[in-house]
Short mmCIF file of C-alpha atoms and ligand atoms in Angstrom, two decimals:
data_model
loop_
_atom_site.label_atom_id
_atom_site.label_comp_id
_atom_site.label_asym_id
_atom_site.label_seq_id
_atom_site.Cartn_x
_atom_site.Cartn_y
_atom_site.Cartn_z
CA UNK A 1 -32.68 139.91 -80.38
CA UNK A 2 -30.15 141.95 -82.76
CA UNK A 3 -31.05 141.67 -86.57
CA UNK A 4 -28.21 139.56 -88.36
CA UNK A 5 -26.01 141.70 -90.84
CA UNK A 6 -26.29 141.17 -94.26
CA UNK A 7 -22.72 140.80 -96.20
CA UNK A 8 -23.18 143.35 -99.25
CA UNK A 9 -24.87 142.28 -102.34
CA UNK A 10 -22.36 141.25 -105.02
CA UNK A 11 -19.37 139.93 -102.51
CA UNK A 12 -19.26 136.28 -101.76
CA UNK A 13 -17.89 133.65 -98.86
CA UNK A 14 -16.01 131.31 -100.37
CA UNK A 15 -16.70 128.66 -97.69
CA UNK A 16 -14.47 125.34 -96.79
CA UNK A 17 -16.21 123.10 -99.05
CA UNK A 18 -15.41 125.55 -101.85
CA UNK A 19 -11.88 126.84 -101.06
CA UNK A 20 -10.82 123.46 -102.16
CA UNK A 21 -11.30 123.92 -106.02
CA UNK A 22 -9.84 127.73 -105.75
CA UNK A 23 -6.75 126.37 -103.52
CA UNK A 24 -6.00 124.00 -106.57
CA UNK A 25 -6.50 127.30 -109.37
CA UNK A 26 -3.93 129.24 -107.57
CA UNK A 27 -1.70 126.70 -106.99
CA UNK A 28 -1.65 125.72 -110.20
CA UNK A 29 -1.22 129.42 -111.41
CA UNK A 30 1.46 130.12 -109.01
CA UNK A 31 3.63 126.85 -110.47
CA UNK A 32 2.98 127.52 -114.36
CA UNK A 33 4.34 130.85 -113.41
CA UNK A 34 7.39 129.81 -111.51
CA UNK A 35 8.20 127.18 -114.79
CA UNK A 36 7.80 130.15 -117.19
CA UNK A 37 10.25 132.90 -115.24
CA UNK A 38 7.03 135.04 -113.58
CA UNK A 39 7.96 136.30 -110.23
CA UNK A 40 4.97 137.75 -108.08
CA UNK A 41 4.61 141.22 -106.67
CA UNK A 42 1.33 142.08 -103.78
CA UNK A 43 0.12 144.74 -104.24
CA UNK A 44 -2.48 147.49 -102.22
CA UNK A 45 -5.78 147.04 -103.18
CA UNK A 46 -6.43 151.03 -102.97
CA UNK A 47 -4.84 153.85 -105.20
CA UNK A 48 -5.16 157.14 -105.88
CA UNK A 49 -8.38 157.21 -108.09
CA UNK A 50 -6.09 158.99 -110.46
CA UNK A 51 -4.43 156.23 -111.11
CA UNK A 52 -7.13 154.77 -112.95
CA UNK A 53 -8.88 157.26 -114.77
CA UNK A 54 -5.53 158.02 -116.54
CA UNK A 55 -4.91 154.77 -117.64
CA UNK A 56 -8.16 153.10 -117.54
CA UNK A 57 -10.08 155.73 -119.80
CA UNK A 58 -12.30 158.19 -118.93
CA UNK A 59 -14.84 156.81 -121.57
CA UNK A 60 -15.17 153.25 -120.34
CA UNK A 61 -17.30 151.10 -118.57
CA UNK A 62 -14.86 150.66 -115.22
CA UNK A 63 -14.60 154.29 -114.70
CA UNK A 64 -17.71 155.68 -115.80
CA UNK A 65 -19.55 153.64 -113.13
CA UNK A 66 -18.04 150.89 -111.80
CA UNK A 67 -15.32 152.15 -109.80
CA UNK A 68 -15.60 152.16 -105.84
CA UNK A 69 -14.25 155.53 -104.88
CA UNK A 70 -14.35 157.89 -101.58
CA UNK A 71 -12.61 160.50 -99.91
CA UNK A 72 -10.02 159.07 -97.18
CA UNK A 73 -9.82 160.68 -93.93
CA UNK A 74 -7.30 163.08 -95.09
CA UNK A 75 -9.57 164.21 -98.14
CA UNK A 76 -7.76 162.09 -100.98
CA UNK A 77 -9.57 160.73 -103.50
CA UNK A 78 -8.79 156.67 -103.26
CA UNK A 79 -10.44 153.71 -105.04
CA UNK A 80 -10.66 150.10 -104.40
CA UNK A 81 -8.81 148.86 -107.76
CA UNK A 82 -10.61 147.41 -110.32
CA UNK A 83 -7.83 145.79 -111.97
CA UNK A 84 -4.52 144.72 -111.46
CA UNK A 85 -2.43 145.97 -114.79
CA UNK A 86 -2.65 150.17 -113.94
CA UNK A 87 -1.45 148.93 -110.20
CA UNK A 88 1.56 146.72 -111.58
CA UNK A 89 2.74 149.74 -114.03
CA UNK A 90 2.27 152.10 -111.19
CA UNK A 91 4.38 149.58 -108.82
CA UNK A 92 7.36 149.10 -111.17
CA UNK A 93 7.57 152.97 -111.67
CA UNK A 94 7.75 154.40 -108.50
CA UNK A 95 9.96 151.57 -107.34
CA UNK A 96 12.01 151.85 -110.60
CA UNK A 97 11.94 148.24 -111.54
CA UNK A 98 11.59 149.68 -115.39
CA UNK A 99 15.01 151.19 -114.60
CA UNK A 100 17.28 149.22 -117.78
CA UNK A 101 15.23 146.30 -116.84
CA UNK A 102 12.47 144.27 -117.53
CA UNK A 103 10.12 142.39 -115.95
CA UNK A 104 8.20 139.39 -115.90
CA UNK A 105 5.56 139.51 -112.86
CA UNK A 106 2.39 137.79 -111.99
CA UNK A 107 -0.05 138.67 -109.07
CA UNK A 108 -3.35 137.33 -107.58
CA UNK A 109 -6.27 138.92 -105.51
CA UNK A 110 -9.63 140.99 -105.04
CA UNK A 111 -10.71 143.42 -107.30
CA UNK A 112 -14.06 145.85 -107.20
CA UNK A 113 -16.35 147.01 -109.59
CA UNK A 114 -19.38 148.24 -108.90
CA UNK A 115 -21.52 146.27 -111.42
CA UNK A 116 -25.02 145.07 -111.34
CA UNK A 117 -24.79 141.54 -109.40
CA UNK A 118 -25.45 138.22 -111.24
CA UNK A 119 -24.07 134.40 -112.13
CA UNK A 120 -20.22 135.29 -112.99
CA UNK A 121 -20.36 139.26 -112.74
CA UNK A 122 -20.11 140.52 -108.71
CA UNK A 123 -18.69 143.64 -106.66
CA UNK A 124 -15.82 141.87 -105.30
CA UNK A 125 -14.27 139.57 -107.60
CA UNK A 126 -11.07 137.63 -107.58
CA UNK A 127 -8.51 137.93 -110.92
CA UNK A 128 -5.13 135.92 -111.38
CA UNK A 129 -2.98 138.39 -113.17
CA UNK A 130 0.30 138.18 -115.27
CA UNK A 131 2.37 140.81 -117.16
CA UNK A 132 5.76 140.89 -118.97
CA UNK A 133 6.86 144.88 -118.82
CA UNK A 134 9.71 145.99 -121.19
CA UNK A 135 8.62 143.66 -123.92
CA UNK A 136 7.88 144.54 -127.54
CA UNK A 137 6.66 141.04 -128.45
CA UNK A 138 5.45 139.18 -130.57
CA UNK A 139 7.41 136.42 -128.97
CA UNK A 140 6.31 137.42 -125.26
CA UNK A 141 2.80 138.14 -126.44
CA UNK A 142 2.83 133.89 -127.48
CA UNK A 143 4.54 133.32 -124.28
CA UNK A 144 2.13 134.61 -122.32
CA UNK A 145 -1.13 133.21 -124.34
CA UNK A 146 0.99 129.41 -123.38
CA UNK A 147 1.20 130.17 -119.92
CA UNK A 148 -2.87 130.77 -119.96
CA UNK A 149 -3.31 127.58 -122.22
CA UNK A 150 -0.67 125.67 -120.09
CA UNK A 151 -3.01 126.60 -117.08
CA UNK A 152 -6.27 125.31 -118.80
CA UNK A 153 -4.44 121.81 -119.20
CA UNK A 154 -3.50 121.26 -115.79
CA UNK A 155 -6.81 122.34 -114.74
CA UNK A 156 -8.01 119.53 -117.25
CA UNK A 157 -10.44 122.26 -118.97
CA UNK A 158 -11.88 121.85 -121.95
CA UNK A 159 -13.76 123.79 -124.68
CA UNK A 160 -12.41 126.99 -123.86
CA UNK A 161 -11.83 129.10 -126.98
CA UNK A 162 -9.00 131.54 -127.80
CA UNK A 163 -10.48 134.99 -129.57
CA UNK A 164 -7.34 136.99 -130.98
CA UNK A 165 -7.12 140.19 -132.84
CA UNK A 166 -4.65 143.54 -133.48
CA UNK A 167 -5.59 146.58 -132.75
CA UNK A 168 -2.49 148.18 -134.78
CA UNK A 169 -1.02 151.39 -133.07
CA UNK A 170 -2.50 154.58 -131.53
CA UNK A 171 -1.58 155.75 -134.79
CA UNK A 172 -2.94 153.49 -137.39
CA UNK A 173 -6.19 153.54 -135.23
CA UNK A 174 -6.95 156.96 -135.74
CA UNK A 175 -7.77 156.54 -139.01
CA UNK A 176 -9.80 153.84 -138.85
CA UNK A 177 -11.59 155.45 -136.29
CA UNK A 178 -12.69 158.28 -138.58
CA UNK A 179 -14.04 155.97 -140.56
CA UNK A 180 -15.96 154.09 -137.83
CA UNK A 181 -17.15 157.74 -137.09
CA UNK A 182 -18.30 158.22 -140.37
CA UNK A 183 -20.19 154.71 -140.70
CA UNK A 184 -21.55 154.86 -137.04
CA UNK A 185 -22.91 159.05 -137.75
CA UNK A 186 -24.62 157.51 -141.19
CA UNK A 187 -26.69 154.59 -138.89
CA UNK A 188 -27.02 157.37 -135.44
CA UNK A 189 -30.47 155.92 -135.61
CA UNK A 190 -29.66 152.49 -135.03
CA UNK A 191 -27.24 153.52 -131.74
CA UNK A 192 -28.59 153.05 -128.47
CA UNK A 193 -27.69 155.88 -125.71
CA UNK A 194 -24.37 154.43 -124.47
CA UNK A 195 -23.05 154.02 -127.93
CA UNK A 196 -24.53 157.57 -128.90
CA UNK A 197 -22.21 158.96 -126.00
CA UNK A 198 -19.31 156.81 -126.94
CA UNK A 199 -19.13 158.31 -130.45
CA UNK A 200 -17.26 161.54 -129.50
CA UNK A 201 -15.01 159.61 -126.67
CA UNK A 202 -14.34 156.51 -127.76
CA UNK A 203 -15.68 155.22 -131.48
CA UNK A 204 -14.13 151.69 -131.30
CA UNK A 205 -15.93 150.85 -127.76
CA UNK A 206 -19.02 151.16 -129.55
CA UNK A 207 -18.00 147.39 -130.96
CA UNK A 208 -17.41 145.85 -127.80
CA UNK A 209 -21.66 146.87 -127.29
CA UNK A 210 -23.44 143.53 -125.53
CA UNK A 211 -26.36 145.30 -126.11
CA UNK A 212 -27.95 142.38 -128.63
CA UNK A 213 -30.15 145.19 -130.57
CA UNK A 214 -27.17 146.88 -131.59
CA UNK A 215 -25.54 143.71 -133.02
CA UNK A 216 -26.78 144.36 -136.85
CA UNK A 217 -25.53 148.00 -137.00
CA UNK A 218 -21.62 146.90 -135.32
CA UNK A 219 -21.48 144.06 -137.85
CA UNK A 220 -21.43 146.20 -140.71
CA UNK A 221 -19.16 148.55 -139.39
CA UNK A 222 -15.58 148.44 -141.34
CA UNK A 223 -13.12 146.43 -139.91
CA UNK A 224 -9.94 147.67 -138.05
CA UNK A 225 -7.87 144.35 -139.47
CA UNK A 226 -8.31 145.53 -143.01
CA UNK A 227 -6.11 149.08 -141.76
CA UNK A 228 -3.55 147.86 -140.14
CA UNK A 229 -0.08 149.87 -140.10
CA UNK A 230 2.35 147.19 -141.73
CA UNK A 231 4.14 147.00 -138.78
CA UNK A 232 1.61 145.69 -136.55
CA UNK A 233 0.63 143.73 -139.84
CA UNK A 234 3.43 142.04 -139.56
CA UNK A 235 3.77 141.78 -135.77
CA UNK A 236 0.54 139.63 -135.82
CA UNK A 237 1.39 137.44 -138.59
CA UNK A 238 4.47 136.60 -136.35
CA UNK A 239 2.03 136.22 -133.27
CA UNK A 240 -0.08 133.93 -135.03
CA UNK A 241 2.90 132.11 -136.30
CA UNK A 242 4.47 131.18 -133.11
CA UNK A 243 0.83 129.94 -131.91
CA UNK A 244 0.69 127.79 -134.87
CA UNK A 245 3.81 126.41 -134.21
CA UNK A 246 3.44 125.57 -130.67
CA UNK A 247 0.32 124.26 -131.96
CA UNK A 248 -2.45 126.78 -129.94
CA UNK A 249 -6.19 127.25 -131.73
CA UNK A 250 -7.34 130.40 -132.25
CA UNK A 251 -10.38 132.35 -133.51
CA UNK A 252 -9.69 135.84 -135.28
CA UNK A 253 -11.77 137.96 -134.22
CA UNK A 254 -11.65 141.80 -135.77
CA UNK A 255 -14.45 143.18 -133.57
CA UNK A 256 -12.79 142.35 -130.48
CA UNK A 257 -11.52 145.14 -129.24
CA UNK A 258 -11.37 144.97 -125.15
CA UNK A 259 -13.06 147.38 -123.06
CA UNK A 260 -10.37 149.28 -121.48
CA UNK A 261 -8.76 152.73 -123.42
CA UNK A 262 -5.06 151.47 -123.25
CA UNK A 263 -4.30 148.74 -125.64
CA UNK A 264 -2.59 148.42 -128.51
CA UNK A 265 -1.79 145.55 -130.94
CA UNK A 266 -2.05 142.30 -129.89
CA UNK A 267 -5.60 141.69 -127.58
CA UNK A 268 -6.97 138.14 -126.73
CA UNK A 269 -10.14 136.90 -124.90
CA UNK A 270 -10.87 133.06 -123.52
CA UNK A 271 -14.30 132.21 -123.76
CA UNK A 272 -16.51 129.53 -123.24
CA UNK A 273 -19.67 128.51 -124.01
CA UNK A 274 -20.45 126.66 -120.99
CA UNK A 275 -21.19 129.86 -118.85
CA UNK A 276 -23.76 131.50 -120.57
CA UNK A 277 -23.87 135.36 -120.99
CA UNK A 278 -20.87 135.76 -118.76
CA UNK A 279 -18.25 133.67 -121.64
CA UNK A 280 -15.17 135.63 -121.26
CA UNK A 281 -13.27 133.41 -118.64
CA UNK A 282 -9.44 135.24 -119.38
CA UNK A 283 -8.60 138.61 -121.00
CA UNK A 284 -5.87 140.55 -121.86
CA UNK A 285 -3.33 142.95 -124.48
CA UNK A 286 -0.51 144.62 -125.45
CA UNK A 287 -0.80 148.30 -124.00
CA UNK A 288 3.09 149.54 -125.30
CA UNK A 289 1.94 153.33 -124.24
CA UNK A 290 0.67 153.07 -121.08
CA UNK A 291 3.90 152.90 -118.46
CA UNK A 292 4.82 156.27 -120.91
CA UNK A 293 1.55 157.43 -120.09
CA UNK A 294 1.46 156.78 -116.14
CA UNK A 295 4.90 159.29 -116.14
CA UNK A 296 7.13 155.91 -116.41
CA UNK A 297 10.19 155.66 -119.93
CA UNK A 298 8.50 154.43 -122.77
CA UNK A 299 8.46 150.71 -122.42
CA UNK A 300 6.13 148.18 -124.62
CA UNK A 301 4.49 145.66 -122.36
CA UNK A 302 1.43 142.79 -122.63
CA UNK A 303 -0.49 140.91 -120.27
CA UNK A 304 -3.74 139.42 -119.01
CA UNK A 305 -5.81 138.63 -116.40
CA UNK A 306 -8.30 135.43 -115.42
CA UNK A 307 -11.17 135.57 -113.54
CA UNK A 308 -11.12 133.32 -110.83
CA UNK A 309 -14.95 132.93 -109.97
CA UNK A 310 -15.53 131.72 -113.72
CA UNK A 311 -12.92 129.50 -113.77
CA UNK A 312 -13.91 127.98 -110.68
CA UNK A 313 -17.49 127.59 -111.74
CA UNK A 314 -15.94 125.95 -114.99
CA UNK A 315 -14.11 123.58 -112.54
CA UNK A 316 -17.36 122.41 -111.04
CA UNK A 317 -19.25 122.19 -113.88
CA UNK A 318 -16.91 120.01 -115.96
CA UNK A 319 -16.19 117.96 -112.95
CA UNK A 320 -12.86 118.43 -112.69
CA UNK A 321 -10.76 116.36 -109.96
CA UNK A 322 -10.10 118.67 -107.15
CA UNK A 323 -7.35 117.58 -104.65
CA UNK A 324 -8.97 116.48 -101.00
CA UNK A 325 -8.40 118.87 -98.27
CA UNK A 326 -10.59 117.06 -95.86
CA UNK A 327 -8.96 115.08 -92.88
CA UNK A 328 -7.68 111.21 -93.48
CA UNK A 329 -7.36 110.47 -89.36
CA UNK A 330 -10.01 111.21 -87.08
CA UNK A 331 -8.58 111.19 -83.13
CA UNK A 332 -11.47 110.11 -80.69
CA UNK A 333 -10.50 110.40 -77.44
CA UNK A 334 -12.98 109.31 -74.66
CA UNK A 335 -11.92 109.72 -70.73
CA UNK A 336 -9.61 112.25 -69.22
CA UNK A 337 -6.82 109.77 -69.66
CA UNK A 338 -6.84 109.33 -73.04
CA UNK A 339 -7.56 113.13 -73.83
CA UNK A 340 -4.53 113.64 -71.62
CA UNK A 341 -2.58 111.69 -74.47
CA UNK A 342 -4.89 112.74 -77.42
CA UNK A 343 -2.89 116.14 -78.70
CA UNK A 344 0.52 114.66 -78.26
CA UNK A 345 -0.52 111.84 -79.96
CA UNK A 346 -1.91 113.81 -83.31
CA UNK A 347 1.50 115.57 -83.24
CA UNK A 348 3.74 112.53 -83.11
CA UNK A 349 1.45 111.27 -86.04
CA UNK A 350 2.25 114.33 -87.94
CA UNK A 351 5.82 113.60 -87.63
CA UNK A 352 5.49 110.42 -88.80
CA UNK A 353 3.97 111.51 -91.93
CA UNK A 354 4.19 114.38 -93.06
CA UNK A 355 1.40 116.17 -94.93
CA UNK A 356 -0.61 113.59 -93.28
CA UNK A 357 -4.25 115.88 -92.09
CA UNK A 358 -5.55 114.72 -88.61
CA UNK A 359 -8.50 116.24 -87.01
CA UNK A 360 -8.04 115.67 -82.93
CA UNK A 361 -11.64 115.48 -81.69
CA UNK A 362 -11.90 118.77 -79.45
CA UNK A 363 -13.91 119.74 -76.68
CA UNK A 364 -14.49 115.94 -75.49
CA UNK A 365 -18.33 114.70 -76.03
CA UNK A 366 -19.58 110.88 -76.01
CA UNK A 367 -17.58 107.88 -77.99
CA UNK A 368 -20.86 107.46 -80.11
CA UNK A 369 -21.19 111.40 -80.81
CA UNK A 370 -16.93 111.36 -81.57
CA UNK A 371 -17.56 108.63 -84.18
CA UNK A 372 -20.18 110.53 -85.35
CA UNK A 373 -18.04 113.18 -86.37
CA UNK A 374 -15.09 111.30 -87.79
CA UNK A 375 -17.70 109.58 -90.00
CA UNK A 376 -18.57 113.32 -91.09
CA UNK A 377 -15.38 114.71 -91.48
CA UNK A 378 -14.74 112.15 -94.39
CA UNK A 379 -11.51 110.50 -92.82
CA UNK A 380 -10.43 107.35 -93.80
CA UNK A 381 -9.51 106.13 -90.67
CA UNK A 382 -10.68 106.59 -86.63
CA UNK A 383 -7.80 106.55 -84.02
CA UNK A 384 -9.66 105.63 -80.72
CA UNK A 385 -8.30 105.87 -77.41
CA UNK A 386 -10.64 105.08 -74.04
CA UNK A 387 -10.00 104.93 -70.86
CA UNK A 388 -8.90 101.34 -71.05
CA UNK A 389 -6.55 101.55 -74.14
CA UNK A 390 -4.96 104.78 -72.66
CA UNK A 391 -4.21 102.25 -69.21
CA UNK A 392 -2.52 99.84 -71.92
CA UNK A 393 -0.98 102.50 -74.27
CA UNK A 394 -3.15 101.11 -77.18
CA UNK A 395 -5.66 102.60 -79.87
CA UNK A 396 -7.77 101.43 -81.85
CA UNK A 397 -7.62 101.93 -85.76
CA UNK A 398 -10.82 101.95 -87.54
CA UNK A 399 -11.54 101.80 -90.84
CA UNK A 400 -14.54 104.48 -91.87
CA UNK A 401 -14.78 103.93 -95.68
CA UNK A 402 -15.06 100.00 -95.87
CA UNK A 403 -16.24 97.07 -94.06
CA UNK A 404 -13.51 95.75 -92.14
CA UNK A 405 -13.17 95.59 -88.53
CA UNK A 406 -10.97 97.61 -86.29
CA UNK A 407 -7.61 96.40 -84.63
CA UNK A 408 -5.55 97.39 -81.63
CA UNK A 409 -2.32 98.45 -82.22
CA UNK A 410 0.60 99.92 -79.89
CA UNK A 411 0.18 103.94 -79.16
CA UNK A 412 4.06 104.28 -80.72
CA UNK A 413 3.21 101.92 -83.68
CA UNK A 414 0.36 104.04 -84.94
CA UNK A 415 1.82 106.04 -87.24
CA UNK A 416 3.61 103.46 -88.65
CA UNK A 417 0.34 101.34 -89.14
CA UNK A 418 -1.29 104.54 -91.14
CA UNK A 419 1.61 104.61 -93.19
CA UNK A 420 0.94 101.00 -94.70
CA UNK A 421 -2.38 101.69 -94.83
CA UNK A 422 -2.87 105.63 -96.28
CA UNK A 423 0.67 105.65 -98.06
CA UNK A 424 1.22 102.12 -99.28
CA UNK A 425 4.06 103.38 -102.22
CA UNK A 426 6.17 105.55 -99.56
CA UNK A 427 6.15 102.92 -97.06
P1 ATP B 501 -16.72 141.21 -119.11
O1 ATP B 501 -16.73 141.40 -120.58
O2 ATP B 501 -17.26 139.88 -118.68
O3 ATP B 501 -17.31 142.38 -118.36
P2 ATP B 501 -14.18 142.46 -118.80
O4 ATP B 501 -13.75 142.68 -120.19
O5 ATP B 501 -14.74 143.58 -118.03
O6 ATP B 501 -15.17 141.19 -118.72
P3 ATP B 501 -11.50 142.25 -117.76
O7 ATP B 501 -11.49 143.61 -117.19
O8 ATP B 501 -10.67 141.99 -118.94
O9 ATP B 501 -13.00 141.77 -117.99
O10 ATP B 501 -11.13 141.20 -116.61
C1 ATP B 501 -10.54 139.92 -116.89
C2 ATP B 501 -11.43 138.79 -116.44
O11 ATP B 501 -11.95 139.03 -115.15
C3 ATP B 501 -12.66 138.59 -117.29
O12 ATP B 501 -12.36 137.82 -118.42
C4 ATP B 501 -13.59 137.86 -116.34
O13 ATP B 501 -13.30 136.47 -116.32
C5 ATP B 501 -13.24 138.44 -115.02
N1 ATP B 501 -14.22 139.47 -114.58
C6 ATP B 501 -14.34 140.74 -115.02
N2 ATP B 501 -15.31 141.38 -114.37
C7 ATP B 501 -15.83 140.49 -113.48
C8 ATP B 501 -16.86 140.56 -112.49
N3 ATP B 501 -17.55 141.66 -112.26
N4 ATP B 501 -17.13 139.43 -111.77
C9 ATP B 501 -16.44 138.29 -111.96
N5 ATP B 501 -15.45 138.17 -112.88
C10 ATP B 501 -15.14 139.25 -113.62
MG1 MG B 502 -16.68 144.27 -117.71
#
């Protein structure tokens, strides 16, 4: 006997009983986006590893180590992406979409970090991603934080938390990050070795440490909302305004700062405290130089991303109502006869009402195994054809779910009789 294959550590099935609760995320993503104006683009899940390490950062996280990168056949470097935003820039360049225009897009799908497996952190993960391109804000930077809270209410979550803080300009931020320099070089005792090697790169990643030891030293480091350039001053008052006004909580946050080199201004971060460690359910940020940076016209743009896994997980764990997907009308067909009539049957059902979801018993087996498996499939209702009601062009209807008895009722009447019974309003 062959070994079995192992799938890879940190890449999951999401198997039918789950896909149900996911089905209903996406759905509900794809139809907040549709009422807001978001149109979706797909995407390749490889690019040139490039791609990434210029807008990324060298000095993060993602592209330090988490990034899953080889040499194609033809000796290019390519790498699984790890995000959607650099892809989406990179898309409306070289198709020229920034061309005089704007755009509002949203898209959905893998992504691949190389990160050290646990509850609500794998290799292969799954983010729901929108982004308005072309937009200076601070309206669009509101719009976008409703569409994520407008999400969270047809989900029916609750308790999720909005984090929200400015990071000012490219500008602005290199003074303050002198500063930081110059507190975090007076307490280079305190640092552990990541932060020690983020000093030089990248000073302000040093706050987004969840190393718990290091927690004292960040929170007395000075604060990036007390330098501010007045214009993002005032571009966050506005941001904060419009939330107030459409009547969205939020927490300010100054140490939030994101882990990725390319924002600017406005950054927000979803959490909840129902997950544990892993609390950040929905992230994103302005990033106004990055399509410059990626060789596109300077445009401003903002957007975020969920992660599906954790939302999901929320979804169980709060109970939420997830719509059925399992059949309503179980076909058993016993005898040649009746299987003879048993697929054209199902069909002429589904014409009768649509959306209806009938499993046909395949690949025969006894009447008492066949009821078996309707009972299992967690239909509603058995439609049973023998031998003998296939002679008379009868079935049988059969409740599964309650204690009534079945009835016989005309092979061409069927659907009819399901209506009554599985769509009482529409009949
Ligand atoms: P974290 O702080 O948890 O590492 P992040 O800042 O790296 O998150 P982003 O790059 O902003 O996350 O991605 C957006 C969302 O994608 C996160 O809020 C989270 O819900 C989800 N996410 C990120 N990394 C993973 C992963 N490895 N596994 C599952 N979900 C993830
Ligand atoms: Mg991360």
């Amino acid at each position: 006997m062959s070994d079995t294959i192992q799938p890879i550590r940190g890449m999951n099935d999401v198997l039918p009983e789950d896909s149900a609760a996911w089905q209903q995320l996406e759905r509900v993503a794809r139809e907040t986006f549709a009422e807001y104006g978001y149109r979706e683009v797909r995407l390749p899940l490889l690019e040139r590893t490039e791609l990434f390490k210029r807008s990324i950062g060298e000095f993060t996280d993602i592209v330090e180590k988490e990034m899953y990168t080889f040499e194609d056949r033809g000796g290019d470097s390519v790498t699984l992406r790890p995000e959607a935003t650099a892809s989406i820039v990179r898309a409306c360049i070289s198709n020229g979409l920034l061309h005089n225009q704007r755009q509002k897009v949203w898209c959905m799908g893998p992504m691949f970090r190389y990160e050290r497996p646990q509850k609500g952190r794998y290799r292969q993960f799954h983010q729901i991603d929108v982004e308005a391109l072309g937009y200076p804000g601070p309206d669009v930077d509101a719009e976008i934080i409703l569409i994520s809270s407008r999400i969270w209410r047809r989900l029916g979550l609750s308790g999720l938390q909005l984090n929200l803080n400015s990071l000012g300009t490219p500008e602005s931020r290199r003074d303050y990050r002198a500063r930081l320099v110059g507190y975090f070089q007076a307490h280079l005792a305190e640092l552990d070795d990541d932060s020690r090697r983020r000093l030089d790169g990248n000073p302000l990643r040093i706050l987004d440490s969840k190393n718990p030891a290091m927690a004292p030293v960040i929170a007395g480091a000075p604060l990036l909302t007390d330098h501010l350039d007045p214009e993002s001053a005032t571009h966050f008052a506005a941001l904060r305004s419009h939330l107030d006004a459409a009547g969205i909580r939020y927490v300010l946050n100054p140490r939030l700062v994101r882990g990725l080199d390319y924002y600017s201004r406005t950054v927000f971060e979803w959490v909840t405290t129902d997950l544990g460690s892993q609390d950040a359910v929905c992230s994103g940020g302005r990033y106004d130089g990055l399509i410059a940076q990626l060789g596109g016209e300077p445009a401003p743009a903002i957007g975020w991303a969920l992660g599906e896994e954790r939302i999901v997980e929320l979804m169980r764990l709060q109970k939420l109502a997830v719509a059925d997907d399992r059949p309503e009308v179980y076909v058993v067909l016993a005898g040649a006869a009746a299987e003879a009539l048993g697929l054209e049957l199902a069909e002429r059902l589904r014409d009768a009402l649509p959306g209806l979801r009938v499993e046909t018993n395949c690949g025969g087996g006894s009447f008492k195994s066949q009821l078996k498996r309707a009972d299992r499939s967690g239909a509603r209702y058995a439609v049973i054809v023998g031998e003998n009601e296939a002679a008379r062009r009868v079935a049988a209807l059969k409740p599964l779910r309650e204690e009534a008895g079945q009835r016989e009722v005309a092979l061409a009447a069927v659907g009819e009789e399901l209506k009554q019974v599985l769509r009482p309003a529409a009949a």
